[in-house]
Coordinates of C-alpha atoms and ligand atoms in Angstrom, one line a residue:
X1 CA -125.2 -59.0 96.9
X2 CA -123.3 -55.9 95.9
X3 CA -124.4 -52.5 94.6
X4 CA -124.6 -51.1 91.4
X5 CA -122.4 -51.8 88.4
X6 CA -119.2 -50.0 88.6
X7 CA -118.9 -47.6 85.0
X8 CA -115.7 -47.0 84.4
X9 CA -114.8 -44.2 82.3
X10 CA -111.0 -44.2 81.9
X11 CA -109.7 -47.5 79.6
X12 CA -106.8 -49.3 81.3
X13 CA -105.3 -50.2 78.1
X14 CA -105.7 -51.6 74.8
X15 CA -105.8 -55.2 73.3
X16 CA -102.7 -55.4 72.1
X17 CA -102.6 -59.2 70.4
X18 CA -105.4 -61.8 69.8
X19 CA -105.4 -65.3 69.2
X20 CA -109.0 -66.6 68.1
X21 CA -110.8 -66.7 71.9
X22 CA -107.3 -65.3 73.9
X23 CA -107.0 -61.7 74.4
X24 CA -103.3 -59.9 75.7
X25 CA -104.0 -56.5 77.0
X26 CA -102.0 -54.1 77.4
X27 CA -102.7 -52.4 81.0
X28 CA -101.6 -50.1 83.5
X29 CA -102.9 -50.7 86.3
X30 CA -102.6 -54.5 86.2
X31 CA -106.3 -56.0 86.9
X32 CA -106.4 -59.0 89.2
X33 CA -106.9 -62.5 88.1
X34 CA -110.7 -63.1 87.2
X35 CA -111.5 -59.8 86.9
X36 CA -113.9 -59.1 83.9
X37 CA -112.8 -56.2 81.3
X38 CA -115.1 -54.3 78.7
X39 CA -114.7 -53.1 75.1
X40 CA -116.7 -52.0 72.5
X41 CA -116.7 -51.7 68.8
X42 CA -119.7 -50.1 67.2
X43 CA -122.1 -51.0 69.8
X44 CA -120.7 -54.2 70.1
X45 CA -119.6 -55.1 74.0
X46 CA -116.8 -57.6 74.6
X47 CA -116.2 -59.1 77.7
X48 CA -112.8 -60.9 78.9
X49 CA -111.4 -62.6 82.0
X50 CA -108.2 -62.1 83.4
X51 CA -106.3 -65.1 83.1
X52 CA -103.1 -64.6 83.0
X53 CA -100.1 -61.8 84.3
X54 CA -97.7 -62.3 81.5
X55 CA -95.5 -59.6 82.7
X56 CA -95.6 -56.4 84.1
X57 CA -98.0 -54.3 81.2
X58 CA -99.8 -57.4 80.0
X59 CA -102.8 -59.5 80.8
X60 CA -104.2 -62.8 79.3
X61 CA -107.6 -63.0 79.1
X62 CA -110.3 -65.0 77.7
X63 CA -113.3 -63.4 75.6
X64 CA -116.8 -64.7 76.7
X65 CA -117.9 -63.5 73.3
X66 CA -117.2 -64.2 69.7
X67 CA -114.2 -62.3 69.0
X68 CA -115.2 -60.7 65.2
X69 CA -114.9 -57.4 64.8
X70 CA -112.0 -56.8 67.4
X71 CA -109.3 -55.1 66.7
X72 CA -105.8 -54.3 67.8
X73 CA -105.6 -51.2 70.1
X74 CA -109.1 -51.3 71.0
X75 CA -109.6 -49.6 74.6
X76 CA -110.2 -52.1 77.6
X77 CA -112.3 -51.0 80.4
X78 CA -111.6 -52.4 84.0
X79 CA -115.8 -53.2 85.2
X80 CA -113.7 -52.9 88.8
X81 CA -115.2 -56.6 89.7
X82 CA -115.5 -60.7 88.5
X83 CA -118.0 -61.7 86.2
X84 CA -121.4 -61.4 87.6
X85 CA -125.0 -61.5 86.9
X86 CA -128.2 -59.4 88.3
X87 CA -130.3 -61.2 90.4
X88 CA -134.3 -60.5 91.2
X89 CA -137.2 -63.3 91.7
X90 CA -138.2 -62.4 88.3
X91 CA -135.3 -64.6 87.2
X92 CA -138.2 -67.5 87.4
X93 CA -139.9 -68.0 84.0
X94 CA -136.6 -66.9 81.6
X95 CA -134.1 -68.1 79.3
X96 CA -130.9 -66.6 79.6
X97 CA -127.2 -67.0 78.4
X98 CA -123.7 -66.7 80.7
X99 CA -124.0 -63.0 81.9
X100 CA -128.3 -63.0 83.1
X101 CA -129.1 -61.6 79.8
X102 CA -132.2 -62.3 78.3
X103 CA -132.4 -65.1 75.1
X104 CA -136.1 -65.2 75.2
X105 CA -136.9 -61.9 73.7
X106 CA -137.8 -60.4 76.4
X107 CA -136.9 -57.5 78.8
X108 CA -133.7 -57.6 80.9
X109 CA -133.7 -58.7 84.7
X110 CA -133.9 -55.3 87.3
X111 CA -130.1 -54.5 87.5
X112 CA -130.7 -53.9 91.3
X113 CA -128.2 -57.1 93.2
X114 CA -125.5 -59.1 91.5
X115 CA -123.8 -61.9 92.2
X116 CA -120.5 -63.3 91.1
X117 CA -120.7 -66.7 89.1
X118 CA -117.4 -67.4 90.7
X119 CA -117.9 -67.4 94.5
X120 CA -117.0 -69.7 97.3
X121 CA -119.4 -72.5 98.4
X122 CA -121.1 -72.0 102.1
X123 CA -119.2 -72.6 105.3
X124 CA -119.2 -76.3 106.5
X125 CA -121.3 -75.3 109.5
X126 CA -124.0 -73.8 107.1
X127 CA -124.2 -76.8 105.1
X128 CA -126.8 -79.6 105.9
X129 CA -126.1 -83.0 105.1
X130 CA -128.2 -85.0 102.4
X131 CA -131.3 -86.8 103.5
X132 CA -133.9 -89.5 102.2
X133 CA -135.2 -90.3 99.2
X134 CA -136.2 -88.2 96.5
X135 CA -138.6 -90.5 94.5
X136 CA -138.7 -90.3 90.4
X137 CA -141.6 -92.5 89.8
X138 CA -138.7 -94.0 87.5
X139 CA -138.8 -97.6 88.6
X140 CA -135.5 -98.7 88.0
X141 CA -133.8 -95.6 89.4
X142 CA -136.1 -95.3 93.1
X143 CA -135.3 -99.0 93.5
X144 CA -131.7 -99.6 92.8
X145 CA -129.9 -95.9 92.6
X146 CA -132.2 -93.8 94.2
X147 CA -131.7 -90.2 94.5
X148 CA -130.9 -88.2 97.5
X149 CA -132.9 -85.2 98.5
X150 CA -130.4 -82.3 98.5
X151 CA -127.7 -84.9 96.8
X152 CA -125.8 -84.7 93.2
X153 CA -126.9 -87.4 91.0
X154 CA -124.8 -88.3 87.7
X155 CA -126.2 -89.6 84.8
X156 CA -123.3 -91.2 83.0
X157 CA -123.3 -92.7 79.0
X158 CA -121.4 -93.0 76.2
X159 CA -123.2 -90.8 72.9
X160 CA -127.0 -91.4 72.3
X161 CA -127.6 -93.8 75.4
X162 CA -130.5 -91.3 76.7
X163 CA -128.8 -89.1 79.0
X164 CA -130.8 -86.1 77.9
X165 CA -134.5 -88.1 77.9
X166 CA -133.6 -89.0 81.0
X167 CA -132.7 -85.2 82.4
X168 CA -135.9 -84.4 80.9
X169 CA -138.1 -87.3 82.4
X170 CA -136.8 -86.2 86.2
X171 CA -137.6 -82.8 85.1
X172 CA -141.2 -83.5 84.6
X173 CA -141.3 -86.1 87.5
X174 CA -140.1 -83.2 89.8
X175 CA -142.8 -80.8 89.0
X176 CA -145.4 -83.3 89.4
X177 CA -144.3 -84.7 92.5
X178 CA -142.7 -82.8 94.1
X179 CA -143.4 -79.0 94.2
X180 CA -140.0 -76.8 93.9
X181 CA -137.7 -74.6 91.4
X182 CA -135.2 -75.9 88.9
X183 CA -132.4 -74.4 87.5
X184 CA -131.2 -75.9 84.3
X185 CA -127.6 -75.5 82.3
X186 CA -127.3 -76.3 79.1
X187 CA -123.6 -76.0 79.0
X188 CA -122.4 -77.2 75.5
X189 CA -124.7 -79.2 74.3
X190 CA -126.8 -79.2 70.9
X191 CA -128.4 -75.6 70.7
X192 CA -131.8 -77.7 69.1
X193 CA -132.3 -79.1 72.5
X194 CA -132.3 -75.8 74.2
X195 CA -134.9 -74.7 71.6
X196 CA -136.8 -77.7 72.4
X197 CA -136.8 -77.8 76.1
X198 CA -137.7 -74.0 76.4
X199 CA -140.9 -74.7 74.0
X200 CA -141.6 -77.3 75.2
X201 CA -142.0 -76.5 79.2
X202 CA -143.6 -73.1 78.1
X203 CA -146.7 -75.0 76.6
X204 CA -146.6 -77.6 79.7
X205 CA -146.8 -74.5 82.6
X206 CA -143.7 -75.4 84.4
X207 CA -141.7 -72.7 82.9
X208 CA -143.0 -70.0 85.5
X209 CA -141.2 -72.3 87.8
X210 CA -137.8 -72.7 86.0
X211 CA -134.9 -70.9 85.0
X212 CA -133.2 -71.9 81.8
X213 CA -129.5 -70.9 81.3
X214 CA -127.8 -71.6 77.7
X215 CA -124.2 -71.6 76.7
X216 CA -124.3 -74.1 73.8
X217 CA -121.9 -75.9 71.6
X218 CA -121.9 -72.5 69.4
X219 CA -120.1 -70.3 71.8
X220 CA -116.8 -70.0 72.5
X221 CA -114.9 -71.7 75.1
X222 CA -114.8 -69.2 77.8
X223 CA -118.5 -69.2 78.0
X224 CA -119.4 -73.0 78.3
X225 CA -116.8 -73.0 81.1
X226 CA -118.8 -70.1 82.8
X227 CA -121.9 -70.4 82.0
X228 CA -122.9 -73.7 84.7
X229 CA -121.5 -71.4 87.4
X230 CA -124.0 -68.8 85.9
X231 CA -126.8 -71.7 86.5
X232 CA -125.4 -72.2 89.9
X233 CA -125.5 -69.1 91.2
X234 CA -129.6 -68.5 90.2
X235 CA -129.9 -71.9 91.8
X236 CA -127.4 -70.2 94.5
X237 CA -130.0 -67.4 94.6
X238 CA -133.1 -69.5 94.9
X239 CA -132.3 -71.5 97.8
X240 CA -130.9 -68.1 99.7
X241 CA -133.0 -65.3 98.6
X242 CA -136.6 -67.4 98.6
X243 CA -135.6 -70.3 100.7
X244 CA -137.0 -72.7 98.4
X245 CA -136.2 -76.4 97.2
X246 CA -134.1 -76.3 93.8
X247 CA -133.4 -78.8 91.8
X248 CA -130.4 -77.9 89.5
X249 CA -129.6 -80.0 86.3
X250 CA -127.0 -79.8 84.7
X251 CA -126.2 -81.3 80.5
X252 CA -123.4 -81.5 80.2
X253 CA -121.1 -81.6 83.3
X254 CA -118.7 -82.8 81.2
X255 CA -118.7 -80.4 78.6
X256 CA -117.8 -78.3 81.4
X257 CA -114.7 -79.9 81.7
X258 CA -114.1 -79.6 78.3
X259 CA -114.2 -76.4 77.9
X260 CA -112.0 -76.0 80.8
X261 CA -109.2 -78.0 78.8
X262 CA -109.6 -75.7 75.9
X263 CA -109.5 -72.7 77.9
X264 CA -106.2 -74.4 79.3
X265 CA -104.7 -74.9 76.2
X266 CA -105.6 -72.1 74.8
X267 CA -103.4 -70.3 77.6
X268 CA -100.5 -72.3 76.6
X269 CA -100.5 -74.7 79.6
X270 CA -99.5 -78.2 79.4
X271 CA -101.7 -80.6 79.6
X272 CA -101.7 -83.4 82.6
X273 CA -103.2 -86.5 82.6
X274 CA -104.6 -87.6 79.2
X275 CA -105.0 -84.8 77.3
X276 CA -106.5 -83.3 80.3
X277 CA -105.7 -79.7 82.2
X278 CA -103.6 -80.0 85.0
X279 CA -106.3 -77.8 87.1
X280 CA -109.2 -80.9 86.1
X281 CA -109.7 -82.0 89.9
X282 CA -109.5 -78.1 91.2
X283 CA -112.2 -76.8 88.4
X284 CA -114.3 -79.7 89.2
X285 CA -113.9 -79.5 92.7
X286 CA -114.7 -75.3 92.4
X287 CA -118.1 -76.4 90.6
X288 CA -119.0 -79.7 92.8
X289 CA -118.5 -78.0 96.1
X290 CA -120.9 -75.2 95.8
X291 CA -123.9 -77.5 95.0
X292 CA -124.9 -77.6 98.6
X293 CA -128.2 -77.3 100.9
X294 CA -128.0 -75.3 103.9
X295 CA -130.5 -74.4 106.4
X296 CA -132.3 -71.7 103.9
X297 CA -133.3 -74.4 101.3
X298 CA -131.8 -77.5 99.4
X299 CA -130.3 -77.8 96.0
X300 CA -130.3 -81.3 94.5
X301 CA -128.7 -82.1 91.6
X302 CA -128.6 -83.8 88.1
X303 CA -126.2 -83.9 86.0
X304 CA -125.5 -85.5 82.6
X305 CA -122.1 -86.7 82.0
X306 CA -120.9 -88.0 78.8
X307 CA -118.4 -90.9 78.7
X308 CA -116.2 -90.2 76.1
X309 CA -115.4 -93.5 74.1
X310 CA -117.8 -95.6 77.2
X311 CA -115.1 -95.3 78.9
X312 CA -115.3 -95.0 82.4
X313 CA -111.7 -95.1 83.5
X314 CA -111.9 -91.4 81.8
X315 CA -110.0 -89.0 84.2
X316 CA -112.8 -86.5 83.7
X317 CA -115.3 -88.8 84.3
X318 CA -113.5 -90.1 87.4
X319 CA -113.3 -86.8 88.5
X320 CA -116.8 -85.7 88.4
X321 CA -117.9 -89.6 89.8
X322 CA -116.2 -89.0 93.3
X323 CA -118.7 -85.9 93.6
X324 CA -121.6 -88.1 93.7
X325 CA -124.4 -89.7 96.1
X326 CA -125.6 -91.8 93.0
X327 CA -124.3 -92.6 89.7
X328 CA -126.7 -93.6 87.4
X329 CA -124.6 -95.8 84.6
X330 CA -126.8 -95.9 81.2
X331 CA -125.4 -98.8 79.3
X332 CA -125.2 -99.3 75.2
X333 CA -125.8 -103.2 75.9
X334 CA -129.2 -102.2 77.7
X335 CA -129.8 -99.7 75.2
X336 CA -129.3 -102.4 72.1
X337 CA -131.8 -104.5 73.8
X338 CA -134.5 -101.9 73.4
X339 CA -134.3 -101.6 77.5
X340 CA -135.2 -97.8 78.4
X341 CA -134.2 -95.8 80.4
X342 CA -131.2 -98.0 79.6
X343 CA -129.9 -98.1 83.3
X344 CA -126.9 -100.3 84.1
X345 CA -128.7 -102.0 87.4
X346 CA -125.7 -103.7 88.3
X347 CA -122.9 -100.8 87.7
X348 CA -125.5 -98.4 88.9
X349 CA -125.0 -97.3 92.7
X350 CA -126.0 -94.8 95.5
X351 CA -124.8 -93.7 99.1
X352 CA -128.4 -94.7 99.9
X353 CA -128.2 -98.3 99.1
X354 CA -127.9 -99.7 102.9
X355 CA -130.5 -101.1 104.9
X356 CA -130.0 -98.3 107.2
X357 CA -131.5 -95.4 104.7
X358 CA -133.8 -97.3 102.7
X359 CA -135.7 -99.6 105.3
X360 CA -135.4 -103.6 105.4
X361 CA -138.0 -104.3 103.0
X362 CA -136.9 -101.9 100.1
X363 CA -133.2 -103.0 100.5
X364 CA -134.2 -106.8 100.5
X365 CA -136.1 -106.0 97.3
X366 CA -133.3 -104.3 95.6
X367 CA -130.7 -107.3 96.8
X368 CA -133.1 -109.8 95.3
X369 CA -132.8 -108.1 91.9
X370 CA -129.8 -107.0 91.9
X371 CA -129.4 -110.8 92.2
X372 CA -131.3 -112.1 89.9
X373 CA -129.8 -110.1 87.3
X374 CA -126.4 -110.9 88.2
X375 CA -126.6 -114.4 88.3
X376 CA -128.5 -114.3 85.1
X377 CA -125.7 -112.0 83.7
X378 CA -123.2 -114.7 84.7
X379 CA -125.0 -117.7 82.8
X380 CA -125.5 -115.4 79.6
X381 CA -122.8 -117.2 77.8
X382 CA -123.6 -120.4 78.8
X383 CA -127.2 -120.5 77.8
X384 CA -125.8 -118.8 74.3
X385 CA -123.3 -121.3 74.0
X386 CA -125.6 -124.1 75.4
X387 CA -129.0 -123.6 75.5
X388 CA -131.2 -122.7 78.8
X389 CA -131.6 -126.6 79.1
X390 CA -128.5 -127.3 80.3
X391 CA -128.9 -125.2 83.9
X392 CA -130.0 -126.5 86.5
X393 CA -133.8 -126.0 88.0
X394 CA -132.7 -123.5 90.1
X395 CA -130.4 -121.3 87.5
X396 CA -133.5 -121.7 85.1
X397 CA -135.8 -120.6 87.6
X398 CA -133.2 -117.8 88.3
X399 CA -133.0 -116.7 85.1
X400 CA -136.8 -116.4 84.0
X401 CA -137.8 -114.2 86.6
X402 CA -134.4 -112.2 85.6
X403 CA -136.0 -112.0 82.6
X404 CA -139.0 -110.8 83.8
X405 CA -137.6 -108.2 85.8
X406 CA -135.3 -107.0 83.1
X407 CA -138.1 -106.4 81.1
X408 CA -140.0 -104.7 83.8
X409 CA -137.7 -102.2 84.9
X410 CA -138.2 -100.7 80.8
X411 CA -140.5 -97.8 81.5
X412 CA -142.4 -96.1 79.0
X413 CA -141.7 -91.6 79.8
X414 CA -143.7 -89.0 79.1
X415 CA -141.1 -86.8 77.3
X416 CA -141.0 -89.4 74.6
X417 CA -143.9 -90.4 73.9
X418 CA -145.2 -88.2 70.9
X419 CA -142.0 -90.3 69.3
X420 CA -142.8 -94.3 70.7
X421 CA -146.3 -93.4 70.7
X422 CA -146.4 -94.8 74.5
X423 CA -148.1 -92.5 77.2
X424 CA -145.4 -91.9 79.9
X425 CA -146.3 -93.9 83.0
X426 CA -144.9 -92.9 86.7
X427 CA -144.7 -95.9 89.3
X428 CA -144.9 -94.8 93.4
X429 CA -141.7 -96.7 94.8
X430 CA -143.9 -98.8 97.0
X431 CA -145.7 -100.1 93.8
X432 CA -142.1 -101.2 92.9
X433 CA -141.5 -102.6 95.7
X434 CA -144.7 -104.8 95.6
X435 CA -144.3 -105.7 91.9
X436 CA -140.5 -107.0 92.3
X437 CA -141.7 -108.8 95.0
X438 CA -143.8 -110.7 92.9
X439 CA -141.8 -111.4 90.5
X440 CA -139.1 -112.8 93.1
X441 CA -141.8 -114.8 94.5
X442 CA -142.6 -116.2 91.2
X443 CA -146.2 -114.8 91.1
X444 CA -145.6 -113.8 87.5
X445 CA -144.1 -116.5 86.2
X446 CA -146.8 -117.5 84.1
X447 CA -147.0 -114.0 82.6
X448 CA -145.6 -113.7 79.0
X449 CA -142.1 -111.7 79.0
X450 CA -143.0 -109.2 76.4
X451 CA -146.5 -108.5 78.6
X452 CA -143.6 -107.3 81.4
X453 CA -142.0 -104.9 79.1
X454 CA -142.5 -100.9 78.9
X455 CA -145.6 -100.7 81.2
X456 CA -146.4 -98.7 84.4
X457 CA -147.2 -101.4 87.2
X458 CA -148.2 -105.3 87.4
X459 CA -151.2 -104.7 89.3
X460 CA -153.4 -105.4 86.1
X461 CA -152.1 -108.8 85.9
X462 CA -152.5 -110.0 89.3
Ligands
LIG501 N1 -136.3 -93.5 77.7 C1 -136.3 -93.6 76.4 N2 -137.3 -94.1 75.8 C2 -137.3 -94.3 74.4 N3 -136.3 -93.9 73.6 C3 -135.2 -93.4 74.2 C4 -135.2 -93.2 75.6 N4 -134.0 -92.6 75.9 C5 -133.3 -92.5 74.7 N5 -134.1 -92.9 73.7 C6 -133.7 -92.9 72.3 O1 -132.3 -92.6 72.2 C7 -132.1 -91.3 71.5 C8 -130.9 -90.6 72.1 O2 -131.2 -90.2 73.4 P1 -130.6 -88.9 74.1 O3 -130.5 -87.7 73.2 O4 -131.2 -88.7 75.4 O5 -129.1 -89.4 74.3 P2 -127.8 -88.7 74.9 O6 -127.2 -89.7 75.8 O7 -128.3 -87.4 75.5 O8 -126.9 -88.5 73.6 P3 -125.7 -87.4 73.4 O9 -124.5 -88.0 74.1 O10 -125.6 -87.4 72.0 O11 -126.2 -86.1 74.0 C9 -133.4 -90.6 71.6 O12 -133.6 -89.7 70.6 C10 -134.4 -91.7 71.6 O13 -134.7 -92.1 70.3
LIG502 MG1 -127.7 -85.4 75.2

């Protein structure tokens, strides 16, 4: 967007104190809030973020590098603008960290346009609403929380429910269905997984369509709180410069928010609400608000939210949950009962489930199991306490083809099954749609349970 990087010569000041990742500089001129500062020490480059005016000669900043190695009355250079990374179509293919530089070995982008990570999200007349479907082939998720094209999708759990399989599945579900870009942010997460995911798409093909920005659990503060708004602004640069479809995914969102709590404390604020950063709904809100489509292409997002303690009351989590078209709820109850991807269908929800997006027939379907399972969820303890025996005809009826359908919506995924030994299945909605049909109408009943568990579609036991 703007020309070439400023190289300033003359050092503003010096860093005059720092604690661990907080900087004070000592300045004249004073640098505006955000602005990004340089040092070196033998060949090392620092770079920090204004945060702070303490007074009239002093800056806070935050280093978006390991601090090691700086020292006391080490000259600060003003780079004249915010944080900001180069921008070129090459960008699809790489692996890079918070400021566009390459972690894949290879060369740097053309330093030709920038953009600033922190920018402002399009004008409301620019942005276009979000429309249809976006199918997974993930049966459980298409029928009961489906996506939305050009919408932001959570995927909430507590620890080890399958947020990250499930990132990964929609990954590889988007490139075969559906043929666009994705941007994705690791932002805090284990550094393994990065490792994994960038091997792992090179030997499938679909890296020459991806772009794969790390800031991992290993860096310091300042950098996991910048480094999704580095994602955002290549997925930013997709949809404007090339006008295509992005997908941008995002684990984890709420690592994001983390990071901005430390980054809080860190500059002596108090904290608010839990534990949390008074600023919690504005950062949030400065993130959230620039995943938009407009005209030139769509962006539709994914993000993976961990639920501290499973607890969804969480003001972080509620923060991030009033962003969304669809919150997908991954349960540890489902989870226990071997049920993968271990979505909540009842706590599970999306702007699309009315009769008026999804079409009478798909919306009927969905009621019907939703009410199944709810009724069956409601007569749990009874048939523990009691035994199935004791419902009525009806409930019993109720609850077998609950069964059934719990069962069903299991799926075996493709970017697990080197480990379950299961090849990955993808089911077209409308196969979905005909199977839970059946099993409302009882045309499975006679169909062992365990024969309705982790498979594709019932078609072979019609
Ligand atoms: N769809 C699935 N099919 C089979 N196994 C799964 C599935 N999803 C998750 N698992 C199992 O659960 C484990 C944890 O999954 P995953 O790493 O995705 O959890 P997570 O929610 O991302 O955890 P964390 O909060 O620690 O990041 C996996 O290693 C796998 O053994
Ligand atoms: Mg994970």
């Amino acid at each position: 967007m703007d020309s070439a990087p400023v190289h300033p010569s003359q050092a503003i000041g010096h860093v005059a104190e720092i604690y661990g990742p907080v900087v004070d500089i000592a300045c004249d001129p004073l640098p505006p809030l955000h602005r990004a500062l340089t040092a070196a020490v033998d060949h090392e480059r620092y770079v920090f973020e204004v945060h702070q005016h303490l007074d009239r000669t002093r800056v806070r900043a935050i280093t978006l590098h390991r601090t090691s190695g700086l020292k006391r009355g080490t000259p600060v250079y003003d780079t004249g603008e915010a944080v900001r990374v180069p921008v070129a179509p090459e960008v699809l293919g790489r692996l890079l960290n918070v400021f566009g530089e390459p972690l894949d070995g290879g060369e740097p982008l053309p330093q030709g346009e920038f953009r600033a990570v922190l920018s402002r999200p399009p004008a409301l007349h620019e942005a276009v609403p979000a429309s249809g479907i976006l199918e997974t082939g993930i049966k459980v998720i298409d029928l009961l929380c489906p996506f939305v094209r050009g919408g932001k999708t959570g995927l909430f759990g507590g620890a080890g429910v399958g947020k990250t399989v499930l990132i990964m599945e929609f990954m590889h579900a988007i490139v075969a269905l559906h043929q666009g870009v994705s941007v994705f942010g690791g932002v805090g997460e284990r550094i393994r997984e990065g490792h994994e995911l960038w091997h792992e798409m090179r030997d499938t093909g679909v890296l020459a369509n991806a772009v794969l920005v790390f800031g991992q659990m290993d860096e310091s503060p300042g950098v996991r709180f910048r480094v999704g708004l580095t994602a955002l602004t290549y997925a930013e640069y997709l949809r404007d410069a090339l006008g295509k479809e992005v997908l941008f995914l995002m684990d984890n969102a709420f690592r994001f928010v983390q990071a901005g709590s430390e980054v809080s404390g860190l500059l002596g604020r108090m904290p608010a609400t839990v534990g949390y950063q008074p600023t919690l709904l504005s950062e949030v809100a400065e993130l959230q608000d620039r995943i938009v489509s407009t005209q030139r292409g769509a962006i539709t997002s994914v993000q993976a939210i961990y639920v501290p303690a499973d607890d969804m009351t969480d003001p972080a989590v509620g923060a991030l949950l009033s962003h969304l078209d669809t919150s997908v709820i991954l349960s540890r109850s489902q989870a226990g009962k071997g049920i993968y991807p271990a979505v909540d269908p009842l706590l599970s929800s999306s702007k699309m489930m009315d009769r008026h997006f999804l079409g009478d027939h798909h919306y009927a379907v969905a009621e019907g199991v939703r009410e199944h399972l709810a009724r069956y969820q409601e007569l749990e303890d009874i048939i523990t306490m009691l035994g199935i025996e004791e419902l009525s005809e009806k409930d019993r009826l109720t609850v077998q083809r609950a069964r059934r359908l719990q069962r069903y919506l299991s799926q075996p995924f493709h970017t697990v099954s080197e480990h379950t030994g299961i090849p990955g299945v993808s089911v077209p909605l409308h196969q979905t749609l005909a199977d839970c049909e059946g099993f409302l109408r009882g045309d499975y009943d006679a169909v062992p349970e365990d024969r309705c568990y982790m498979r594709g579609a019932m078609t072979a036991e019609r």
